[in-house]
Structure formats: structure tokens, C-alpha cells
Amino acid sequence: MTSSPSPSRKALSKIACNRLQKELSEWQVNPPTGFKHKVTDNLQKWIIEVTGAPGTLYANETYNLQVEFPQHYPMESPQVIFVPPAPLHPHIYSNGHICLDILYDSWSPAMTVSSVCISILSMLSSSPEKQRPTDNDRYVKNCKNGRSPKETRWWFHDDKV
Amino acid sequence: MVNEESTSTSYWDNNNGGNNNDQGDFECNICFELAQDPIVTLCGHLFCWPCLYRWLHYHSHSQECPVCKALVQDDKLVPLYGRGKNQTDPRLKRYPGLQIPERPTGQRPETAGPPPQPEAASNLFNFGIGLMGGFMPMATTRIGNFSMGFGGLLPSLFNFQFHGFPDATLYGSAPGYPYGGYHNGFRGVPPHGQERPMAREGNQFDANLKNLLLIVGICVVLFLIL
């Protein structure tokens, strides 16, 4: 466990701290539909409960998202994974890693936890069938020791789901 | 009195109540704080200069606006200069750990020209010129008469004359404004004390020279005719 530095190891910078406090208070006033922030005293790691949107394959199912913020958030993207059991989805691996470009290459500091959550729900909602990615077993085997999905070189090939 | 007081209180209450929303218009899109050293992209998105610079030069893979992904060029950023807060030299500002250059400066277009002067004023001015340099209109008329008189007889000579005195054509064709250049100079905003006499002198010298040339020209023509 000592070999893989998790992004939460380094404390948040002052800028990151201020921004997260703002995001959190905005979330409390106006949370995105279908999401519930599970209150902890840890500003650097949020646990968010997602409820599948009505009328989709995941209606009424609930999952937990874990959002961890790096020291230089929002210059660097947060690490977002599903806490297993992860939903069955062609872009979500069984270890909870999500293949979604905005979490990696397409991250922008103008995005927020709230906007990321909405993207993830949209991804779930547009799924045509409940299935794992074709390379799930190979990928999960390579990700042992709690490797961060941010270290994966993702290939974003499917813009439909 | 009581009424007035209550309205003013409610005004302040409203202002304070809506403060959070109003302030949102001026929050940096990266740190979500009130923008410091504010800068606006051409696509209209507001950032702190250090926030945007850090994103574009240290973290981003592309030069895109974080909000709308429009191309961002450093030389097309517009700084916002509000009132106050200018006491500290921006160069003395330090952003720990990172080299952040000075915020780009604004691009300042030329000032707008002065509004055109009313008709009456310029007419009066022309009248004044007429009095001052009475000899010049005389010269103009002389040209006019002369060319009229001999134009039919010696058209080639007439042409030559006009090429010789290009300014004379100008005077002749615009009799209302005998001193084209002078007049424009006067149109400027309050004329500086020094400029006026200088312009007058120059113009008079010019006019004298032209007069002299005109006389020489007339002599040549007369000589040719005779």
C-alpha cells in the first residue's frame, strides 16, 4: 500500500480548500437531482449517493460515488470512482473505475463536482444494456493495489454512451 | 420621514440579500472567488489572471477556454481595470512556486475625434480669414480670370500652368475655404497658443511664394503670347 500514492495523501492547497468549501455550500443549497452528499468532516473525500434516473435501466438503483480531490484541485481533476458494487455499464469497470473523458483528458477547472455528477448520471441513463466493458477482467487485474484510474491511459472510443 | 427611512433600509437589505448573486457575476471561473487581476477572454469568460495563466501554461494540454473550449490567445485577453486597489505594484505580487508574468495590458484604440463644429462658427471663421489674408482670394480670382481668358486660345499652356500650381487649383475649386490646411488646423480641440501664430506664418509664407510663382508664370505666358 505504501507504493501507490493516493491523491489524497497531500493536503489540499488553500485555493483548493476555498473552492471546495464554495462547491459544498452551493451543493447544499442546490444539489443536482438524483444525488445525495453523505456528510463527513473530510473535505478532501466526498461520498455521494446516486440514484438511477426514472425510466432508465438503472431506475431506483442506488450506487455510491467516491470523489477524491488532489492538492491542486481544480487545476487537476478529482478522482471519481464508484464504490463497488459498481453499476453494470459498458464504460464502468467492476472495480469502480469509470471511462469518461471529462475525468481525465477533458477535465476543465470550470467543472464542478456537481457538473461531473450530472455527466455520470447522463452516461448511466443513455446506456443501452447492462454489461461490463469487454476488457473488464484484463483491466481490473492490472489495477491491483488500488491504482488510481487517473494513471490509466484511457482510450475514449465511444461517444454514444 | 419615517417612510423615507424605511425605504432606504429595504434598499440596503435587498442589496445585501442579493449580494451573493451579484458577486457571482464577477467570480473567477476557476477559483470561484471574486476575480483578482481580472481578465476576460474574447468569448467573455472571466478569470483571475494567475488562475487562467496557471491552467493554460502548467496544467492544460490545449489553449482552450475552461468554460466553453474556445481558443484562448494571451494577446487577445482583455484585462479589467476597476476602480481603486491600484496602490500595490502588480510586479511585487508573488504567486508562490510559480512564475506568473504580468497580466496583459489593455489594447487602447485611438481617442474619438472632436465633434464637428456648428455651421455658423465655421462661416464666421472663414470671414475672419478673408479679412486677414485678403490678397489670397485676389490671387485665386486672377487665376480664374486668366485661365478663362486664355484657356480657349492656348489649352496646352493652360494645362501646364495648372500642373505648375497644384495648390492653386485647390484654392480655385474651393473658394469658400481658401486656406484648406489652416482651417483644419483650427478645427482641432482648443488650439494651443503656439500653434496658431506658427500656422499663420507658414501659410503666409506659402501664399507669398505662390503669389510670386504666379506672377512669374503670368510673365512667361505674356512673353510667349507677345
mmCIF file of C-alpha atoms in Angstrom:
data_model
loop_
_atom_site.group_PDB
_atom_site.id
_atom_site.type_symbol
_atom_site.label_atom_id
_atom_site.label_comp_id
_atom_site.label_asym_id
_atom_site.label_seq_id
_atom_site.Cartn_x
_atom_site.Cartn_y
_atom_site.Cartn_z
ATOM 1 C CA MET A 1 0.000 0.000 0.000
ATOM 2 C CA THR A 2 2.910 2.330 0.580
ATOM 3 C CA SER A 3 3.993 2.248 -3.055
ATOM 4 C CA SER A 4 0.974 3.855 -4.655
ATOM 5 C CA PRO A 5 0.490 7.447 -3.605
ATOM 6 C CA SER A 6 -3.176 8.239 -3.468
ATOM 7 C CA PRO A 7 -4.131 11.778 -4.492
ATOM 8 C CA SER A 8 -5.475 12.358 -1.011
ATOM 9 C CA ARG A 9 -2.052 11.965 0.557
ATOM 10 C CA LYS A 10 -1.146 15.583 0.015
ATOM 11 C CA ALA A 11 -3.297 18.061 1.825
ATOM 12 C CA LEU A 12 -5.453 20.433 -0.192
ATOM 13 C CA SER A 13 -3.935 23.769 -1.155
ATOM 14 C CA LYS A 14 -5.570 26.908 0.131
ATOM 15 C CA ILE A 15 -7.150 27.586 -3.248
ATOM 16 C CA ALA A 16 -8.496 24.022 -3.428
ATOM 17 C CA CYS A 17 -9.857 24.273 0.097
ATOM 18 C CA ASN A 18 -11.669 27.545 -0.575
ATOM 19 C CA ARG A 19 -13.120 26.279 -3.799
ATOM 20 C CA LEU A 20 -14.343 23.029 -2.291
ATOM 21 C CA GLN A 21 -15.999 24.887 0.549
ATOM 22 C CA LYS A 22 -17.825 27.025 -2.000
ATOM 23 C CA GLU A 23 -18.844 23.980 -4.009
ATOM 24 C CA LEU A 24 -20.088 22.237 -0.914
ATOM 25 C CA SER A 25 -22.199 25.158 0.252
ATOM 26 C CA GLU A 26 -23.621 25.548 -3.251
ATOM 27 C CA TRP A 27 -24.399 21.843 -3.310
ATOM 28 C CA GLN A 28 -26.232 22.141 -0.011
ATOM 29 C CA VAL A 29 -28.392 24.938 -1.398
ATOM 30 C CA ASN A 30 -28.943 23.362 -4.789
ATOM 31 C CA PRO A 31 -27.922 19.693 -5.069
ATOM 32 C CA PRO A 32 -28.089 18.022 -8.514
ATOM 33 C CA THR A 33 -31.195 15.861 -8.923
ATOM 34 C CA GLY A 34 -30.588 12.216 -8.078
ATOM 35 C CA PHE A 35 -27.555 12.836 -5.861
ATOM 36 C CA LYS A 36 -27.049 12.979 -2.124
ATOM 37 C CA HIS A 37 -23.860 14.059 -0.441
ATOM 38 C CA LYS A 38 -23.081 11.852 2.536
ATOM 39 C CA VAL A 39 -21.887 14.260 5.157
ATOM 40 C CA THR A 40 -18.450 13.661 6.588
ATOM 41 C CA ASP A 41 -15.911 16.050 8.014
ATOM 42 C CA ASN A 42 -13.478 15.195 5.240
ATOM 43 C CA LEU A 43 -13.497 17.926 2.619
ATOM 44 C CA GLN A 44 -10.977 16.038 0.510
ATOM 45 C CA LYS A 45 -13.024 12.881 0.013
ATOM 46 C CA TRP A 46 -16.709 13.073 -0.738
ATOM 47 C CA ILE A 47 -19.065 10.102 -0.821
ATOM 48 C CA ILE A 48 -22.098 10.766 -2.992
ATOM 49 C CA GLU A 49 -25.119 8.544 -3.351
ATOM 50 C CA VAL A 50 -26.511 8.258 -6.903
ATOM 51 C CA THR A 51 -29.989 7.122 -7.717
ATOM 52 C CA GLY A 52 -30.653 5.900 -11.261
ATOM 53 C CA ALA A 53 -32.941 8.202 -13.193
ATOM 54 C CA PRO A 54 -36.566 7.054 -13.572
ATOM 55 C CA GLY A 55 -37.336 5.410 -16.908
ATOM 56 C CA THR A 56 -33.751 4.192 -17.428
ATOM 57 C CA LEU A 57 -32.096 0.785 -16.912
ATOM 58 C CA TYR A 58 -30.862 1.935 -13.520
ATOM 59 C CA ALA A 59 -34.120 3.374 -12.181
ATOM 60 C CA ASN A 60 -34.411 3.097 -8.408
ATOM 61 C CA GLU A 61 -30.943 1.536 -8.049
ATOM 62 C CA THR A 62 -28.508 3.355 -5.797
ATOM 63 C CA TYR A 63 -24.746 3.428 -6.023
ATOM 64 C CA ASN A 64 -22.016 5.264 -4.206
ATOM 65 C CA LEU A 65 -19.540 7.553 -5.883
ATOM 66 C CA GLN A 66 -16.261 8.406 -4.217
ATOM 67 C CA VAL A 67 -14.740 11.743 -5.196
ATOM 68 C CA GLU A 68 -11.206 12.462 -4.011
ATOM 69 C CA PHE A 69 -9.582 15.798 -4.613
ATOM 70 C CA PRO A 70 -5.898 16.337 -5.404
ATOM 71 C CA GLN A 71 -3.784 19.024 -3.793
ATOM 72 C CA HIS A 72 -4.129 21.344 -6.774
ATOM 73 C CA TYR A 73 -7.826 20.942 -7.442
ATOM 74 C CA PRO A 74 -9.359 22.344 -9.674
ATOM 75 C CA MET A 75 -6.225 22.563 -11.830
ATOM 76 C CA GLU A 76 -6.138 18.777 -11.607
ATOM 77 C CA SER A 77 -9.217 16.617 -11.957
ATOM 78 C CA PRO A 78 -10.725 14.844 -8.977
ATOM 79 C CA GLN A 79 -10.508 11.071 -8.835
ATOM 80 C CA VAL A 80 -14.017 9.759 -9.292
ATOM 81 C CA ILE A 81 -14.868 6.068 -8.885
ATOM 82 C CA PHE A 82 -17.876 4.003 -7.957
ATOM 83 C CA VAL A 83 -17.545 2.285 -4.629
ATOM 84 C CA PRO A 84 -18.055 -1.414 -5.557
ATOM 85 C CA PRO A 85 -20.522 -2.835 -6.335
ATOM 86 C CA ALA A 86 -20.401 -0.580 -9.393
ATOM 87 C CA PRO A 87 -23.316 -0.384 -11.825
ATOM 88 C CA LEU A 88 -23.199 -2.720 -14.806
ATOM 89 C CA HIS A 89 -22.333 -0.406 -17.663
ATOM 90 C CA PRO A 90 -20.193 -0.733 -20.820
ATOM 91 C CA HIS A 91 -17.917 2.047 -19.542
ATOM 92 C CA ILE A 92 -17.744 1.186 -15.851
ATOM 93 C CA TYR A 93 -15.309 -1.458 -14.683
ATOM 94 C CA SER A 94 -16.096 -3.836 -11.844
ATOM 95 C CA ASN A 95 -13.506 -2.121 -9.635
ATOM 96 C CA GLY A 96 -15.500 1.082 -9.964
ATOM 97 C CA HIS A 97 -13.284 2.887 -12.493
ATOM 98 C CA ILE A 98 -15.209 4.992 -14.976
ATOM 99 C CA CYS A 99 -14.152 5.535 -18.569
ATOM 100 C CA LEU A 100 -15.296 9.121 -19.038
ATOM 101 C CA ASP A 101 -13.145 11.717 -20.782
ATOM 102 C CA ILE A 102 -14.025 14.694 -18.550
ATOM 103 C CA LEU A 103 -12.499 12.862 -15.582
ATOM 104 C CA TYR A 104 -9.149 12.678 -17.334
ATOM 105 C CA ASP A 105 -8.036 14.356 -20.601
ATOM 106 C CA SER A 106 -11.024 16.665 -20.988
ATOM 107 C CA TRP A 107 -11.143 17.934 -17.435
ATOM 108 C CA SER A 108 -11.506 21.685 -17.124
ATOM 109 C CA PRO A 109 -11.154 23.711 -13.916
ATOM 110 C CA ALA A 110 -14.507 25.330 -14.618
ATOM 111 C CA MET A 111 -16.201 21.980 -13.986
ATOM 112 C CA THR A 112 -17.555 21.145 -10.562
ATOM 113 C CA VAL A 113 -18.431 18.042 -8.581
ATOM 114 C CA SER A 114 -22.000 18.822 -9.438
ATOM 115 C CA SER A 115 -21.373 19.006 -13.195
ATOM 116 C CA VAL A 116 -19.330 15.793 -13.072
ATOM 117 C CA CYS A 117 -22.164 14.031 -11.255
ATOM 118 C CA ILE A 118 -24.628 15.129 -13.904
ATOM 119 C CA SER A 119 -22.335 13.777 -16.631
ATOM 120 C CA ILE A 120 -22.097 10.430 -14.878
ATOM 121 C CA LEU A 121 -25.856 10.174 -14.468
ATOM 122 C CA SER A 122 -26.266 11.073 -18.122
ATOM 123 C CA MET A 123 -23.819 8.332 -19.042
ATOM 124 C CA LEU A 124 -25.783 5.823 -16.993
ATOM 125 C CA SER A 125 -29.081 6.963 -18.423
ATOM 126 C CA SER A 126 -28.011 6.569 -22.037
ATOM 127 C CA SER A 127 -26.782 3.003 -21.595
ATOM 128 C CA PRO A 128 -28.481 0.563 -23.997
ATOM 129 C CA GLU A 129 -27.705 -2.541 -21.929
ATOM 130 C CA LYS A 130 -26.302 -3.572 -18.582
ATOM 131 C CA GLN A 131 -22.937 -5.081 -19.321
ATOM 132 C CA ARG A 132 -19.295 -4.744 -18.334
ATOM 133 C CA PRO A 133 -16.671 -3.347 -20.684
ATOM 134 C CA THR A 134 -15.236 -6.071 -22.937
ATOM 135 C CA ASP A 135 -11.762 -5.714 -21.417
ATOM 136 C CA ASN A 136 -13.032 -5.646 -17.841
ATOM 137 C CA ASP A 137 -11.126 -8.653 -16.445
ATOM 138 C CA ARG A 138 -7.810 -7.697 -18.018
ATOM 139 C CA TYR A 139 -8.097 -4.091 -16.834
ATOM 140 C CA VAL A 140 -9.132 -4.929 -13.280
ATOM 141 C CA LYS A 141 -6.262 -7.414 -12.971
ATOM 142 C CA ASN A 142 -3.810 -4.696 -13.998
ATOM 143 C CA CYS A 143 -5.237 -2.255 -11.474
ATOM 144 C CA LYS A 144 -4.298 -4.151 -8.343
ATOM 145 C CA ASN A 145 -3.008 -2.352 -5.265
ATOM 146 C CA GLY A 146 -5.654 0.323 -5.535
ATOM 147 C CA ARG A 147 -4.191 2.064 -8.561
ATOM 148 C CA SER A 148 -5.908 5.306 -9.423
ATOM 149 C CA PRO A 149 -7.887 5.443 -12.673
ATOM 150 C CA LYS A 150 -6.068 8.725 -13.311
ATOM 151 C CA GLU A 151 -2.955 6.693 -14.031
ATOM 152 C CA THR A 152 -4.719 4.710 -16.724
ATOM 153 C CA ARG A 153 -4.181 5.750 -20.324
ATOM 154 C CA TRP A 154 -7.776 5.828 -21.373
ATOM 155 C CA TRP A 155 -8.974 5.461 -24.898
ATOM 156 C CA PHE A 156 -12.275 7.257 -25.402
ATOM 157 C CA HIS A 157 -13.719 5.442 -28.393
ATOM 158 C CA ASP A 158 -17.444 5.588 -27.830
ATOM 159 C CA ASP A 159 -19.257 8.899 -27.773
ATOM 160 C CA LYS A 160 -22.770 7.434 -27.784
ATOM 161 C CA VAL A 161 -22.978 6.174 -24.218
ATOM 162 C CA MET B 1 -39.515 60.965 7.239
ATOM 163 C CA VAL B 2 -40.344 57.554 8.627
ATOM 164 C CA ASN B 3 -41.307 56.346 5.186
ATOM 165 C CA GLU B 4 -38.110 57.531 3.634
ATOM 166 C CA GLU B 5 -36.079 55.795 6.257
ATOM 167 C CA SER B 6 -37.847 52.526 5.796
ATOM 168 C CA THR B 7 -37.389 52.563 2.019
ATOM 169 C CA SER B 8 -33.709 53.222 2.349
ATOM 170 C CA THR B 9 -33.365 50.361 4.794
ATOM 171 C CA SER B 10 -35.174 47.977 2.493
ATOM 172 C CA TYR B 11 -32.951 49.085 -0.348
ATOM 173 C CA TRP B 12 -29.901 48.171 1.645
ATOM 174 C CA ASP B 13 -31.479 44.924 2.748
ATOM 175 C CA ASN B 14 -32.155 43.987 -0.840
ATOM 176 C CA ASN B 15 -28.657 44.856 -1.799
ATOM 177 C CA ASN B 16 -27.171 42.766 0.926
ATOM 178 C CA GLY B 17 -29.552 39.913 0.343
ATOM 179 C CA GLY B 18 -28.760 39.727 -3.350
ATOM 180 C CA ASN B 19 -25.093 40.282 -2.759
ATOM 181 C CA ASN B 20 -24.142 36.663 -3.235
ATOM 182 C CA ASN B 21 -25.786 36.521 -6.634
ATOM 183 C CA ASP B 22 -24.476 39.884 -7.771
ATOM 184 C CA GLN B 23 -20.990 38.914 -6.793
ATOM 185 C CA GLY B 24 -21.312 35.750 -8.849
ATOM 186 C CA ASP B 25 -21.108 37.835 -11.993
ATOM 187 C CA PHE B 26 -17.551 38.744 -11.062
ATOM 188 C CA GLU B 27 -16.300 35.420 -9.737
ATOM 189 C CA CYS B 28 -13.367 33.729 -11.381
ATOM 190 C CA ASN B 29 -14.498 30.635 -13.263
ATOM 191 C CA ILE B 30 -11.604 28.659 -11.807
ATOM 192 C CA CYS B 31 -11.234 29.525 -8.126
ATOM 193 C CA PHE B 32 -14.833 30.773 -7.718
ATOM 194 C CA GLU B 33 -13.592 33.773 -5.728
ATOM 195 C CA LEU B 34 -14.023 37.415 -6.662
ATOM 196 C CA ALA B 35 -11.590 37.661 -9.589
ATOM 197 C CA GLN B 36 -8.248 39.249 -8.707
ATOM 198 C CA ASP B 37 -6.291 40.785 -11.570
ATOM 199 C CA PRO B 38 -9.432 40.076 -13.578
ATOM 200 C CA ILE B 39 -9.089 39.118 -17.196
ATOM 201 C CA VAL B 40 -11.722 38.332 -19.804
ATOM 202 C CA THR B 41 -11.374 36.049 -22.805
ATOM 203 C CA LEU B 42 -12.783 37.006 -26.204
ATOM 204 C CA CYS B 43 -15.567 34.502 -25.517
ATOM 205 C CA GLY B 44 -16.459 36.617 -22.490
ATOM 206 C CA HIS B 45 -15.395 34.385 -19.620
ATOM 207 C CA LEU B 46 -13.904 35.976 -16.535
ATOM 208 C CA PHE B 47 -10.873 34.646 -14.645
ATOM 209 C CA CYS B 48 -8.177 35.726 -12.252
ATOM 210 C CA TRP B 49 -5.079 36.234 -14.354
ATOM 211 C CA PRO B 50 -2.976 33.874 -12.180
ATOM 212 C CA CYS B 51 -5.702 31.189 -12.313
ATOM 213 C CA LEU B 52 -6.011 31.314 -16.085
ATOM 214 C CA TYR B 53 -2.273 31.508 -16.628
ATOM 215 C CA ARG B 54 -1.627 28.532 -14.380
ATOM 216 C CA TRP B 55 -4.271 26.495 -16.149
ATOM 217 C CA LEU B 56 -3.122 27.325 -19.668
ATOM 218 C CA HIS B 57 0.616 27.071 -19.077
ATOM 219 C CA TYR B 58 1.061 24.487 -16.356
ATOM 220 C CA HIS B 59 -1.886 22.121 -16.444
ATOM 221 C CA SER B 60 -3.837 22.208 -19.696
ATOM 222 C CA HIS B 61 -2.881 20.306 -22.818
ATOM 223 C CA SER B 62 -4.517 22.856 -25.067
ATOM 224 C CA GLN B 63 -5.125 26.607 -25.202
ATOM 225 C CA GLU B 64 -8.841 26.406 -24.580
ATOM 226 C CA CYS B 65 -11.229 28.452 -22.511
ATOM 227 C CA PRO B 66 -12.031 26.314 -19.447
ATOM 228 C CA VAL B 67 -15.696 27.231 -19.737
ATOM 229 C CA CYS B 68 -16.508 26.935 -23.438
ATOM 230 C CA LYS B 69 -13.363 25.469 -25.041
ATOM 231 C CA ALA B 70 -12.930 28.404 -27.408
ATOM 232 C CA LEU B 71 -9.327 29.072 -28.419
ATOM 233 C CA VAL B 72 -7.613 31.431 -25.976
ATOM 234 C CA GLN B 73 -4.668 33.594 -27.043
ATOM 235 C CA ASP B 74 -2.683 35.547 -24.499
ATOM 236 C CA ASP B 75 -2.548 38.645 -26.684
ATOM 237 C CA LYS B 76 -6.310 38.693 -27.111
ATOM 238 C CA LEU B 77 -7.160 38.680 -23.424
ATOM 239 C CA VAL B 78 -8.773 41.799 -22.059
ATOM 240 C CA PRO B 79 -7.818 42.936 -18.562
ATOM 241 C CA LEU B 80 -10.477 44.615 -16.478
ATOM 242 C CA TYR B 81 -9.408 47.749 -14.692
ATOM 243 C CA GLY B 82 -11.791 48.582 -11.896
ATOM 244 C CA ARG B 83 -11.531 51.488 -9.539
ATOM 245 C CA GLY B 84 -9.123 51.511 -6.633
ATOM 246 C CA LYS B 85 -6.857 48.675 -5.477
ATOM 247 C CA ASN B 86 -4.070 50.131 -7.589
ATOM 248 C CA GLN B 87 -1.871 51.019 -4.643
ATOM 249 C CA THR B 88 0.294 47.924 -4.869
ATOM 250 C CA ASP B 89 2.684 47.452 -7.738
ATOM 251 C CA PRO B 90 1.479 44.328 -9.566
ATOM 252 C CA ARG B 91 5.081 43.329 -10.205
ATOM 253 C CA LEU B 92 5.626 42.968 -6.488
ATOM 254 C CA LYS B 93 2.899 40.377 -6.280
ATOM 255 C CA ARG B 94 4.242 36.901 -5.756
ATOM 256 C CA TYR B 95 2.495 33.674 -6.529
ATOM 257 C CA PRO B 96 4.351 31.039 -4.534
ATOM 258 C CA GLY B 97 6.099 28.349 -6.515
ATOM 259 C CA LEU B 98 5.108 29.550 -9.961
ATOM 260 C CA GLN B 99 6.376 32.110 -12.403
ATOM 261 C CA ILE B 100 3.383 34.114 -13.487
ATOM 262 C CA PRO B 101 4.125 37.037 -15.789
ATOM 263 C CA GLU B 102 2.435 40.379 -15.566
ATOM 264 C CA ARG B 103 -1.160 40.481 -16.672
ATOM 265 C CA PRO B 104 -1.523 41.500 -20.340
ATOM 266 C CA THR B 105 -2.341 45.160 -20.760
ATOM 267 C CA GLY B 106 -5.423 46.536 -22.441
ATOM 268 C CA GLN B 107 -5.412 47.447 -26.099
ATOM 269 C CA ARG B 108 -6.342 51.080 -26.387
ATOM 270 C CA PRO B 109 -7.916 52.294 -29.611
ATOM 271 C CA GLU B 110 -7.399 55.918 -30.725
ATOM 272 C CA THR B 111 -9.461 58.518 -28.976
ATOM 273 C CA ALA B 112 -12.589 59.576 -30.801
ATOM 274 C CA GLY B 113 -12.276 62.818 -32.833
ATOM 275 C CA PRO B 114 -13.855 66.030 -31.572
ATOM 276 C CA PRO B 115 -17.465 66.592 -32.578
ATOM 277 C CA PRO B 116 -17.948 68.630 -35.818
ATOM 278 C CA GLN B 117 -18.362 72.358 -35.210
ATOM 279 C CA PRO B 118 -21.665 74.041 -35.976
ATOM 280 C CA GLU B 119 -22.008 75.640 -39.444
ATOM 281 C CA ALA B 120 -22.295 79.213 -38.153
ATOM 282 C CA ALA B 121 -18.991 79.072 -36.338
ATOM 283 C CA SER B 122 -17.031 77.927 -39.372
ATOM 284 C CA ASN B 123 -18.638 80.570 -41.574
ATOM 285 C CA LEU B 124 -17.619 83.256 -39.175
ATOM 286 C CA PHE B 125 -14.154 81.808 -39.174
ATOM 287 C CA ASN B 126 -13.942 81.956 -42.958
ATOM 288 C CA PHE B 127 -14.962 85.537 -42.881
ATOM 289 C CA GLY B 128 -12.125 86.252 -40.493
ATOM 290 C CA ILE B 129 -9.637 84.599 -42.791
ATOM 291 C CA GLY B 130 -10.910 86.648 -45.682
ATOM 292 C CA LEU B 131 -10.076 89.798 -43.787
ATOM 293 C CA MET B 132 -6.701 88.602 -42.675
ATOM 294 C CA GLY B 133 -5.393 87.398 -45.970
ATOM 295 C CA GLY B 134 -7.330 89.449 -48.443
ATOM 296 C CA PHE B 135 -4.675 89.179 -51.094
ATOM 297 C CA MET B 136 -5.086 85.441 -51.436
ATOM 298 C CA PRO B 137 -8.640 85.340 -52.748
ATOM 299 C CA MET B 138 -7.480 88.026 -55.155
ATOM 300 C CA ALA B 139 -4.852 85.691 -56.488
ATOM 301 C CA THR B 140 -7.434 82.985 -56.881
ATOM 302 C CA THR B 141 -9.683 85.131 -58.924
ATOM 303 C CA ARG B 142 -6.755 86.149 -61.011
ATOM 304 C CA ILE B 143 -6.066 82.541 -61.817
ATOM 305 C CA GLY B 144 -9.693 82.050 -62.636
ATOM 306 C CA ASN B 145 -9.833 85.023 -64.924
ATOM 307 C CA PHE B 146 -6.604 84.203 -66.531
ATOM 308 C CA SER B 147 -7.398 80.628 -67.325
ATOM 309 C CA MET B 148 -10.793 81.661 -68.562
ATOM 310 C CA GLY B 149 -9.293 84.227 -70.849
ATOM 311 C CA PHE B 150 -6.571 82.110 -72.361
ATOM 312 C CA GLY B 151 -7.851 78.607 -71.876
ATOM 313 C CA GLY B 152 -9.631 78.643 -75.207
ATOM 314 C CA LEU B 153 -6.717 80.043 -77.093
ATOM 315 C CA LEU B 154 -3.888 78.038 -75.605
ATOM 316 C CA PRO B 155 -5.231 74.937 -73.909
ATOM 317 C CA SER B 156 -1.814 73.294 -73.612
ATOM 318 C CA LEU B 157 -0.404 76.309 -71.878
ATOM 319 C CA PHE B 158 -3.357 76.390 -69.560
ATOM 320 C CA ASN B 159 -2.712 72.774 -68.590
ATOM 321 C CA PHE B 160 0.911 73.458 -67.939
ATOM 322 C CA GLN B 161 0.044 76.258 -65.634
ATOM 323 C CA PHE B 162 -2.248 74.190 -63.567
ATOM 324 C CA HIS B 163 0.293 71.444 -63.194
ATOM 325 C CA GLY B 164 2.756 74.026 -62.104
ATOM 326 C CA PHE B 165 0.495 75.206 -59.297
ATOM 327 C CA PRO B 166 -1.385 72.253 -57.971
ATOM 328 C CA ASP B 167 -2.380 74.197 -54.896
ATOM 329 C CA ALA B 168 -3.777 76.951 -56.986
ATOM 330 C CA THR B 169 -6.358 74.508 -58.332
ATOM 331 C CA LEU B 170 -7.339 73.747 -54.815
ATOM 332 C CA TYR B 171 -7.816 77.369 -53.972
ATOM 333 C CA GLY B 172 -9.712 77.939 -57.171
ATOM 334 C CA SER B 173 -12.012 74.970 -56.836
ATOM 335 C CA ALA B 174 -12.919 75.610 -53.222
ATOM 336 C CA PRO B 175 -13.380 79.328 -52.970
ATOM 337 C CA GLY B 176 -15.233 79.046 -49.679
ATOM 338 C CA TYR B 177 -12.178 77.546 -47.990
ATOM 339 C CA PRO B 178 -9.191 79.383 -49.260
ATOM 340 C CA TYR B 179 -6.953 78.031 -46.513
ATOM 341 C CA GLY B 180 -7.721 74.336 -46.540
ATOM 342 C CA GLY B 181 -4.928 73.255 -44.254
ATOM 343 C CA TYR B 182 -5.184 76.216 -41.967
ATOM 344 C CA HIS B 183 -8.847 75.719 -41.489
ATOM 345 C CA ASN B 184 -8.432 72.068 -40.500
ATOM 346 C CA GLY B 185 -5.803 73.007 -38.013
ATOM 347 C CA PHE B 186 -8.238 75.360 -36.399
ATOM 348 C CA ARG B 187 -10.898 72.729 -36.105
ATOM 349 C CA GLY B 188 -8.931 70.800 -33.518
ATOM 350 C CA VAL B 189 -9.866 70.999 -29.883
ATOM 351 C CA PRO B 190 -8.644 74.134 -28.058
ATOM 352 C CA PRO B 191 -5.751 75.388 -30.191
ATOM 353 C CA HIS B 192 -2.510 75.661 -28.272
ATOM 354 C CA GLY B 193 -1.173 79.163 -28.015
ATOM 355 C CA GLN B 194 1.902 78.363 -30.043
ATOM 356 C CA GLU B 195 0.339 76.575 -32.932
ATOM 357 C CA ARG B 196 -1.759 79.409 -34.212
ATOM 358 C CA PRO B 197 0.872 82.009 -34.990
ATOM 359 C CA MET B 198 3.153 79.314 -36.383
ATOM 360 C CA ALA B 199 0.494 78.127 -38.773
ATOM 361 C CA ARG B 200 -0.302 81.664 -39.821
ATOM 362 C CA GLU B 201 3.302 82.427 -40.529
ATOM 363 C CA GLY B 202 3.822 79.300 -42.524
ATOM 364 C CA ASN B 203 0.721 79.841 -44.508
ATOM 365 C CA GLN B 204 1.540 83.411 -45.276
ATOM 366 C CA PHE B 205 4.984 82.460 -46.424
ATOM 367 C CA ASP B 206 3.455 79.803 -48.617
ATOM 368 C CA ALA B 207 0.994 82.221 -50.029
ATOM 369 C CA ASN B 208 3.704 84.742 -50.795
ATOM 370 C CA LEU B 209 5.718 82.101 -52.574
ATOM 371 C CA LYS B 210 2.722 81.065 -54.624
ATOM 372 C CA ASN B 211 1.963 84.637 -55.466
ATOM 373 C CA LEU B 212 5.486 85.088 -56.697
ATOM 374 C CA LEU B 213 5.348 81.948 -58.805
ATOM 375 C CA LEU B 214 2.018 83.043 -60.178
ATOM 376 C CA ILE B 215 3.437 86.352 -61.265
ATOM 377 C CA VAL B 216 6.421 84.621 -62.879
ATOM 378 C CA GLY B 217 4.011 82.272 -64.651
ATOM 379 C CA ILE B 218 1.927 85.157 -65.919
ATOM 380 C CA CYS B 219 5.043 86.880 -67.191
ATOM 381 C CA VAL B 220 6.090 83.742 -69.060
ATOM 382 C CA VAL B 221 2.696 83.393 -70.643
ATOM 383 C CA LEU B 222 2.558 87.028 -71.585
ATOM 384 C CA PHE B 223 6.016 86.776 -73.029
ATOM 385 C CA LEU B 224 5.002 83.748 -75.102
ATOM 386 C CA ILE B 225 1.878 85.435 -76.377
ATOM 387 C CA LEU B 226 3.664 88.570 -77.315
#
